[in-house]
Short mmCIF file of C-alpha atoms in Angstrom, two decimals:
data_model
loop_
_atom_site.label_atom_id
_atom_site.label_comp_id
_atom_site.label_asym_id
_atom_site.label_seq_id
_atom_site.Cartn_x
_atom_site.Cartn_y
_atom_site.Cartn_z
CA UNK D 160 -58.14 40.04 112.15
CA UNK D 161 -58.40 37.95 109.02
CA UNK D 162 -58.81 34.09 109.31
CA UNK D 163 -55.98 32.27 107.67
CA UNK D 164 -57.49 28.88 106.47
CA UNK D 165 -60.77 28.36 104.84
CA UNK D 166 -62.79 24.96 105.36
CA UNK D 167 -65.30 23.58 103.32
CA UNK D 168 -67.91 21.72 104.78
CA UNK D 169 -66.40 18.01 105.36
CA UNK D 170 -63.55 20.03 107.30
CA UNK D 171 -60.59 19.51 104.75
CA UNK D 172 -58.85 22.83 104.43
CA UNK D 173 -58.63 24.39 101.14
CA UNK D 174 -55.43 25.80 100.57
CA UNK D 175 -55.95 29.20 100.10
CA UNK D 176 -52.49 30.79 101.10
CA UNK D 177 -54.13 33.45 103.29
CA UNK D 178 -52.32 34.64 106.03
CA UNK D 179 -53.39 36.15 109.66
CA UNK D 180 -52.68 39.20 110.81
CA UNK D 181 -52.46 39.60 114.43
CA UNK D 182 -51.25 42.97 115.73
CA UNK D 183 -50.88 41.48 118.80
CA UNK D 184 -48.16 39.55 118.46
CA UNK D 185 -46.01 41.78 116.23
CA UNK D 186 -43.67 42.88 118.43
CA UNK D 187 -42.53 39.40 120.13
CA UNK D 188 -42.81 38.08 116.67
CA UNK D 189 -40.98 40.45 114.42
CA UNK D 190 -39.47 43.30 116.55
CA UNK D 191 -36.10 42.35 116.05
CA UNK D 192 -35.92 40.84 113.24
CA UNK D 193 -37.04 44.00 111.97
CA UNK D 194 -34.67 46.11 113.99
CA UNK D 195 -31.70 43.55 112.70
CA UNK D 196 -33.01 44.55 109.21
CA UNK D 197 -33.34 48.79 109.49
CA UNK D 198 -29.71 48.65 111.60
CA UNK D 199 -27.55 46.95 108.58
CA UNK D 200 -29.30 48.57 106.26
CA UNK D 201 -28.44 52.15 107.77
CA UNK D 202 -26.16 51.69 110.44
CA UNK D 203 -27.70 53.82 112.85
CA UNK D 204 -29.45 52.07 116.17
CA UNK D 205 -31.83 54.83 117.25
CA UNK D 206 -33.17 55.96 113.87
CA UNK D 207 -33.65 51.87 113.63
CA UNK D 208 -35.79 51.69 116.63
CA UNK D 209 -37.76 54.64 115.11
CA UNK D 210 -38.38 53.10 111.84
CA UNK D 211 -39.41 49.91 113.77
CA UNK D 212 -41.72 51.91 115.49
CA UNK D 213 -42.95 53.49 112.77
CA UNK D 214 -43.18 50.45 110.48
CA UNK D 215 -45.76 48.92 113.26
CA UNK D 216 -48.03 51.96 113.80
CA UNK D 217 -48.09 52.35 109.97
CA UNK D 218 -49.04 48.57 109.72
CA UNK D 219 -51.97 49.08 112.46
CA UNK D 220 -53.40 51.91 110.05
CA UNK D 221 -53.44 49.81 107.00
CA UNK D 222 -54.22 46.44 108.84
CA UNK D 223 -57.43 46.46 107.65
CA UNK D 224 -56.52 46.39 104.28
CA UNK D 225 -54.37 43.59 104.79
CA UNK D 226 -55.07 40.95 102.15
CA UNK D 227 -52.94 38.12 103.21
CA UNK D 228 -51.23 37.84 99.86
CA UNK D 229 -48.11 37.73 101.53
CA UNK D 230 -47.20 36.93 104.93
CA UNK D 231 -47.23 39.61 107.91
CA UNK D 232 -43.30 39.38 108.16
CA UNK D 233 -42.98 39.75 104.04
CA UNK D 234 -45.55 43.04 104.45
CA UNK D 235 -43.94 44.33 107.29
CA UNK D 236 -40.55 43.82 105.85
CA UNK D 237 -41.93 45.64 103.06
CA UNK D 238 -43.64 48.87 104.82
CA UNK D 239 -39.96 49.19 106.63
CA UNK D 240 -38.04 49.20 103.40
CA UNK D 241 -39.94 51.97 101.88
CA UNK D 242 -39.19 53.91 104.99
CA UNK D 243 -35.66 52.89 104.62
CA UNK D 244 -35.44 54.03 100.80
CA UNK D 245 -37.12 57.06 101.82
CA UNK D 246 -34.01 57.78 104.69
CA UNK D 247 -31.85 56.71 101.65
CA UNK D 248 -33.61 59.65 99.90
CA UNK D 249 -33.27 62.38 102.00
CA UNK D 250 -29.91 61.57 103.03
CA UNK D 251 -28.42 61.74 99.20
CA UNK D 252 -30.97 64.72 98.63
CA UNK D 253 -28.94 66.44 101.63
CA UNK D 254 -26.23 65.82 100.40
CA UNK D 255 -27.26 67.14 96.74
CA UNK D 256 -27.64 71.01 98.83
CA UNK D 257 -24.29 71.05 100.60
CA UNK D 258 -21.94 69.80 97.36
CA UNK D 259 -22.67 71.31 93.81
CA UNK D 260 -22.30 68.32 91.41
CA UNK D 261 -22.34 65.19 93.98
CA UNK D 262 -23.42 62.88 91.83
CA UNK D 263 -21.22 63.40 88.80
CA UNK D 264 -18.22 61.63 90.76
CA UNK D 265 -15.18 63.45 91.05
CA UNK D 266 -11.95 62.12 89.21
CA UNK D 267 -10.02 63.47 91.98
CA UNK D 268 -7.93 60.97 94.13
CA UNK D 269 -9.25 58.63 91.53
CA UNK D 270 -7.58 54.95 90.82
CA UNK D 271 -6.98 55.60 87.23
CA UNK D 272 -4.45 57.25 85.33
CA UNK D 273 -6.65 60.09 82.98
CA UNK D 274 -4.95 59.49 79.76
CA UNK D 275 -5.14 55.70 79.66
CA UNK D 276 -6.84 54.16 82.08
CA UNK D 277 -4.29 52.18 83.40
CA UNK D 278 -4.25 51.61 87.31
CA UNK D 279 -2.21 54.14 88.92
CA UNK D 280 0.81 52.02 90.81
CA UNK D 281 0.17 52.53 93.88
CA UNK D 282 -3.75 51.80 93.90
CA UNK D 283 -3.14 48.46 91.54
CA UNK D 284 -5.14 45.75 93.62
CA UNK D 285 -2.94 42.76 95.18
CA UNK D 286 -3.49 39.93 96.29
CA UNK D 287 -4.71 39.87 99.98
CA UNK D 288 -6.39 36.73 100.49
CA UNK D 289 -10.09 37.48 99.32
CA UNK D 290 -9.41 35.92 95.86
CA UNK D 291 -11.62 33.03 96.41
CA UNK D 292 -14.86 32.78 98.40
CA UNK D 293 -14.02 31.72 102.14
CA UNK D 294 -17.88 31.54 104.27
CA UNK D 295 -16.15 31.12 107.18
CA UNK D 296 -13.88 34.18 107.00
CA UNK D 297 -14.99 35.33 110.54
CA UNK D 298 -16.42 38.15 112.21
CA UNK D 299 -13.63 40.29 112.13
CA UNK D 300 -13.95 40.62 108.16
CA UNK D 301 -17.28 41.30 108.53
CA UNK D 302 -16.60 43.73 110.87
CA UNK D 303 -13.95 45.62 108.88
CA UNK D 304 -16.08 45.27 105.35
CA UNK D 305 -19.16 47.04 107.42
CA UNK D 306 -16.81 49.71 108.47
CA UNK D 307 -15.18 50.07 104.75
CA UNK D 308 -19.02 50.12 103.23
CA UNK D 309 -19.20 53.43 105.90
CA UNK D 310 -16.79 55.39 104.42
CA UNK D 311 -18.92 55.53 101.06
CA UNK D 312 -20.22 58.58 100.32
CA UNK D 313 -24.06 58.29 101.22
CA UNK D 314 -25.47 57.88 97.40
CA UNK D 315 -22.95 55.63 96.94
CA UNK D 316 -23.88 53.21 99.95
CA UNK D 317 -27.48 53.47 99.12
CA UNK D 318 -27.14 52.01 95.47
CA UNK D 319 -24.71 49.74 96.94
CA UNK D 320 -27.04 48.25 99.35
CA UNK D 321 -29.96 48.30 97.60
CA UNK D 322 -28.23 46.41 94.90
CA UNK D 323 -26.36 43.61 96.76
CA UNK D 324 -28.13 43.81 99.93
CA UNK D 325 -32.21 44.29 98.55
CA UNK D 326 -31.37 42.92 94.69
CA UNK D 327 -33.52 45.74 93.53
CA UNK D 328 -33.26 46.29 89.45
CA UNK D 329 -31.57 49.29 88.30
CA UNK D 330 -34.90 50.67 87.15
CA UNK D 331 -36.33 50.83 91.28
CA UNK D 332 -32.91 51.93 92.41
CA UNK D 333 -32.63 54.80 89.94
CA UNK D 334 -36.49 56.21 90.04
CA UNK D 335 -36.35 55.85 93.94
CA UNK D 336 -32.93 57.62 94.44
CA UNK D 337 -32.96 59.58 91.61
CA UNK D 338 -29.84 58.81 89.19
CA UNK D 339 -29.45 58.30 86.15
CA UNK D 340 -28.57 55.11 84.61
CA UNK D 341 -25.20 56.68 83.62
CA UNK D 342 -24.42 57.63 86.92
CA UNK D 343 -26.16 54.43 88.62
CA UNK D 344 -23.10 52.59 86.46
CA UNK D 345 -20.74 55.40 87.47
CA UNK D 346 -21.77 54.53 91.22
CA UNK D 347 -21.63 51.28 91.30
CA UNK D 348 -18.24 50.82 89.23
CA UNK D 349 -16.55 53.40 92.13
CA UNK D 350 -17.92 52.13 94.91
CA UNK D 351 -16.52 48.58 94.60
CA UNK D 352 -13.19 50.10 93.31
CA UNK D 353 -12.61 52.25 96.78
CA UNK D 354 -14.76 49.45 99.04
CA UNK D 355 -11.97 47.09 97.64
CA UNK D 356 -9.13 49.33 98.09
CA UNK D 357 -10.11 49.89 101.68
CA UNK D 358 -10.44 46.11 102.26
CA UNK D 359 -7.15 45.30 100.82
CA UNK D 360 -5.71 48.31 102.98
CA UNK D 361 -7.00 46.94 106.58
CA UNK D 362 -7.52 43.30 106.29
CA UNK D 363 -4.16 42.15 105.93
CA UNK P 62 -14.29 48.07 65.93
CA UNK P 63 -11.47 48.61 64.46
CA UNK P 64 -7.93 48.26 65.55
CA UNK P 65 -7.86 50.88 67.31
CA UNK P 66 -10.40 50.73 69.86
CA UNK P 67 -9.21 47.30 70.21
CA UNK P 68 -5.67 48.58 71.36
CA UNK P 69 -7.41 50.98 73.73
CA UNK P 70 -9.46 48.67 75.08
CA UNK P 71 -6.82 46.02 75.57
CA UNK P 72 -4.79 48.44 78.16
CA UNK P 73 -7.66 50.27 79.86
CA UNK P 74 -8.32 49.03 82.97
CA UNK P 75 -10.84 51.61 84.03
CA UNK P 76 -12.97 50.60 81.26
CA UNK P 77 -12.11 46.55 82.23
CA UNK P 78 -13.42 47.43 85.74
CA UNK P 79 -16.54 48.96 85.28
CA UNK P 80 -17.66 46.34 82.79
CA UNK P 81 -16.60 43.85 85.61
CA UNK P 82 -19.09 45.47 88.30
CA UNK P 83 -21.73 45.90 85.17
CA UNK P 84 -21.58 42.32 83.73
CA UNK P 85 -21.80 41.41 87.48
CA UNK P 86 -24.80 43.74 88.58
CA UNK P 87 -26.50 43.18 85.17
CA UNK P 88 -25.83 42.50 81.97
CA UNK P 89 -22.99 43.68 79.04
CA UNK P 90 -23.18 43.35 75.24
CA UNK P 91 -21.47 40.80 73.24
CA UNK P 92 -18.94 43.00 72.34
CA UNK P 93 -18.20 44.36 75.40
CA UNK P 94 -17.96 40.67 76.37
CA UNK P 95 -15.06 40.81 74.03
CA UNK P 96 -13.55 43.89 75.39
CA UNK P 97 -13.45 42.19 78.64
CA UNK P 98 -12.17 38.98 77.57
CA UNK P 99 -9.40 40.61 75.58
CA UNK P 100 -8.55 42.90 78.59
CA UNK P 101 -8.38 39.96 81.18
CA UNK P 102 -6.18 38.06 79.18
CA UNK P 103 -3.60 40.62 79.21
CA UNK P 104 -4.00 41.78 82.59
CA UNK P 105 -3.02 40.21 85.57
CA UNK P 106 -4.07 43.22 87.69
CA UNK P 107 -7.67 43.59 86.83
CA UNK P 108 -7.89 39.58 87.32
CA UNK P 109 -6.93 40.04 90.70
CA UNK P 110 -9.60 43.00 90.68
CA UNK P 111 -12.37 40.67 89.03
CA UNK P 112 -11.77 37.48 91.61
CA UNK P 113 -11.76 39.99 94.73
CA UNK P 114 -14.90 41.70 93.40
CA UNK P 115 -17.07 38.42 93.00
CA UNK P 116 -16.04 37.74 96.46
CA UNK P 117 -17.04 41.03 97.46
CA UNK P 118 -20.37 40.96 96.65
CA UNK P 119 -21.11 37.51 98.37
CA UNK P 120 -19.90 38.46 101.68
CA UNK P 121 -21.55 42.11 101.32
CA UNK P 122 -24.66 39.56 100.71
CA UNK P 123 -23.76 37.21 103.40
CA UNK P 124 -23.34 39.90 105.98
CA UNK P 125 -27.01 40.90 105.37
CA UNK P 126 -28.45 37.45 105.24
CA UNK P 127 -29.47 34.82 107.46
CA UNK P 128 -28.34 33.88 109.76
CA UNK P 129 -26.15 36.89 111.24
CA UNK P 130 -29.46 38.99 111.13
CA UNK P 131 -31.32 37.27 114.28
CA UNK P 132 -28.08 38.27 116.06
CA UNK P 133 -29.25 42.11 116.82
CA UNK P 134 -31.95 42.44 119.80
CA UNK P 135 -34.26 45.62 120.41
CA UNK P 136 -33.79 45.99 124.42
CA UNK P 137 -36.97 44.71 126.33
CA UNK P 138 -37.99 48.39 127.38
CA UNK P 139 -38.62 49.47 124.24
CA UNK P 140 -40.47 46.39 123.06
CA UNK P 141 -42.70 47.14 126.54
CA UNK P 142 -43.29 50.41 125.12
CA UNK P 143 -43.76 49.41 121.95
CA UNK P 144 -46.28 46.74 122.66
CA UNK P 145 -48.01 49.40 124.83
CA UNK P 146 -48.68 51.22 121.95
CA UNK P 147 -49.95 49.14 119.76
CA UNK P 148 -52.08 47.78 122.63
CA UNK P 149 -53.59 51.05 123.09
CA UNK P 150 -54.11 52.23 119.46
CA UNK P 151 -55.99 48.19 119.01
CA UNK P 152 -58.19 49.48 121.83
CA UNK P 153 -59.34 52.58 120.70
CA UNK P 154 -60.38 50.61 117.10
#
């Protein structure tokens, strides 16, 4: 266990930014906050508690090579989110054996006249209320947007979440889930257009 | 550009969209900046599209941020367990 404060010899602390890290005390400490963190980030409570789990014995291994650059919670956060990208990974890579082309988007059922681009009638947004930023919209919205970000194909969700959720660049989300920028733009243009549509169709 | 990429541009609203979620996610040229501009002031729809999108993206980023997060709980079995093993695996080092 590292010591977090160095004294020189009159007593005054020097402010060294080093952190502790006590095993100990991870679990009443961080346990849910990490569990909070691996459920809305793949919507799945078990495999959460396994990554927790995980994330904890894999921090015991490498404890000793805990610097105390960063806080425990910031490293720990950080061991979990590789695990998470790496669920993100073989998820989309599952999905890359069962469809031929999964990441070239279909056009099918798509918004958008072919010929021009216009919006096809029936899928031109309307107005439904979420035209101007309302915090306290309530936990039914949340509830419904949560449920609308589910129906995204899986590739989709992860670039979607890693962008608005992680603020990863485009250069981490494309080398760790394998796209191309083309299709990272591709993604992230469709999945707004059909997370939108599906808002506008259930929170009215 | 000439003319007529200006006349396609000015009616596509596929093209309007995506440079809507790219100018928010990162960044667009000057000239698609133009593209845009010229597209927005024409269209009513993809306004609607642009104002719901921004919107979007900060509840997606509320929902994931403080303080909804500390609302989740691991049940206090688990933890037991999961203190147990850490206890154990700290013992054996």
């Amino acid at each position: 266990m590292l010591e977090s404060r160095m004294h020189t010899e009159n007593n005054q602390q020097v402010d060294t930014k080093v952190h502790t890290c006590d095993p100990q005390q991870w679990v009443a400490k961080y346990a849910d906050y990490l569990y909070s963190y691996a459920v809305t980030r793949i919507n799945d409570g078990e495999l959460a508690r396994d990554l927790v789990q995980e994330t904890f014995l894999a921090a015991l291994e490498k404890a000793a090579k805990f610097e105390g650059r960063s806080s425990e919670s910031t490293w720990l956060t950080a061991i979990l989110k590789n695990k998470i990208i790496d669920i993100y990974r073989k998820k989309s890579s599952g999905l890359l054996k069962r469809q031929e082309v999964p990441v070239e988007v279909s056009e099918s059922d798509d918004f958008f006249e072919v010929d021009d681009g216009h919006w096809k009638v029936q899928h031109q947004p309307q107005a439904f209320g979420l035209e101007v930023y309302n915090p306290l919209i309530g936990k039914e919205f949340d509830h419904i947007l949560k449920q609308c970000m589910q129906k995204l194909p899986v590739l989709w969700l992860s670039v979607f979440t890693m962008k608005h959720m992680d603020e990863e660049t485009t250069e981490t989300i494309c080398s760790e889930l394998r796209v191309t920028p083309a299709n990272y733009w591709v993604i992230i243009h469709r999945a707004k257009v059909n997370l939108r549509a599906c808002l506008q169709k259930n929170w009215i | 550009m000439n003319d007529n990429t200006l006349r396609k541009i000015a009616y596509n609203c596929k093209k309007a969209t995506f440079l809507i979620e790219k100018k928010q996610v990162g960044s667009i040229t000057v000239r698609e900046k133009l593209e845009l501009k010229i597209h927005l002031a024409g269209c009513a729809v993809c306004r609607t599209f642009e104002q719901q999108s921004i919107v979007i993206n900060k509840m997606v980023h509320d929902l994931f941020h403080e303080p909804k997060l500390n609302e989740l709980k691991l049940d206090d079995d688990f933890k037991r367990k999961l203190q147990g093993s850490i206890d154990e695996k700290l013992d054996k080092n």
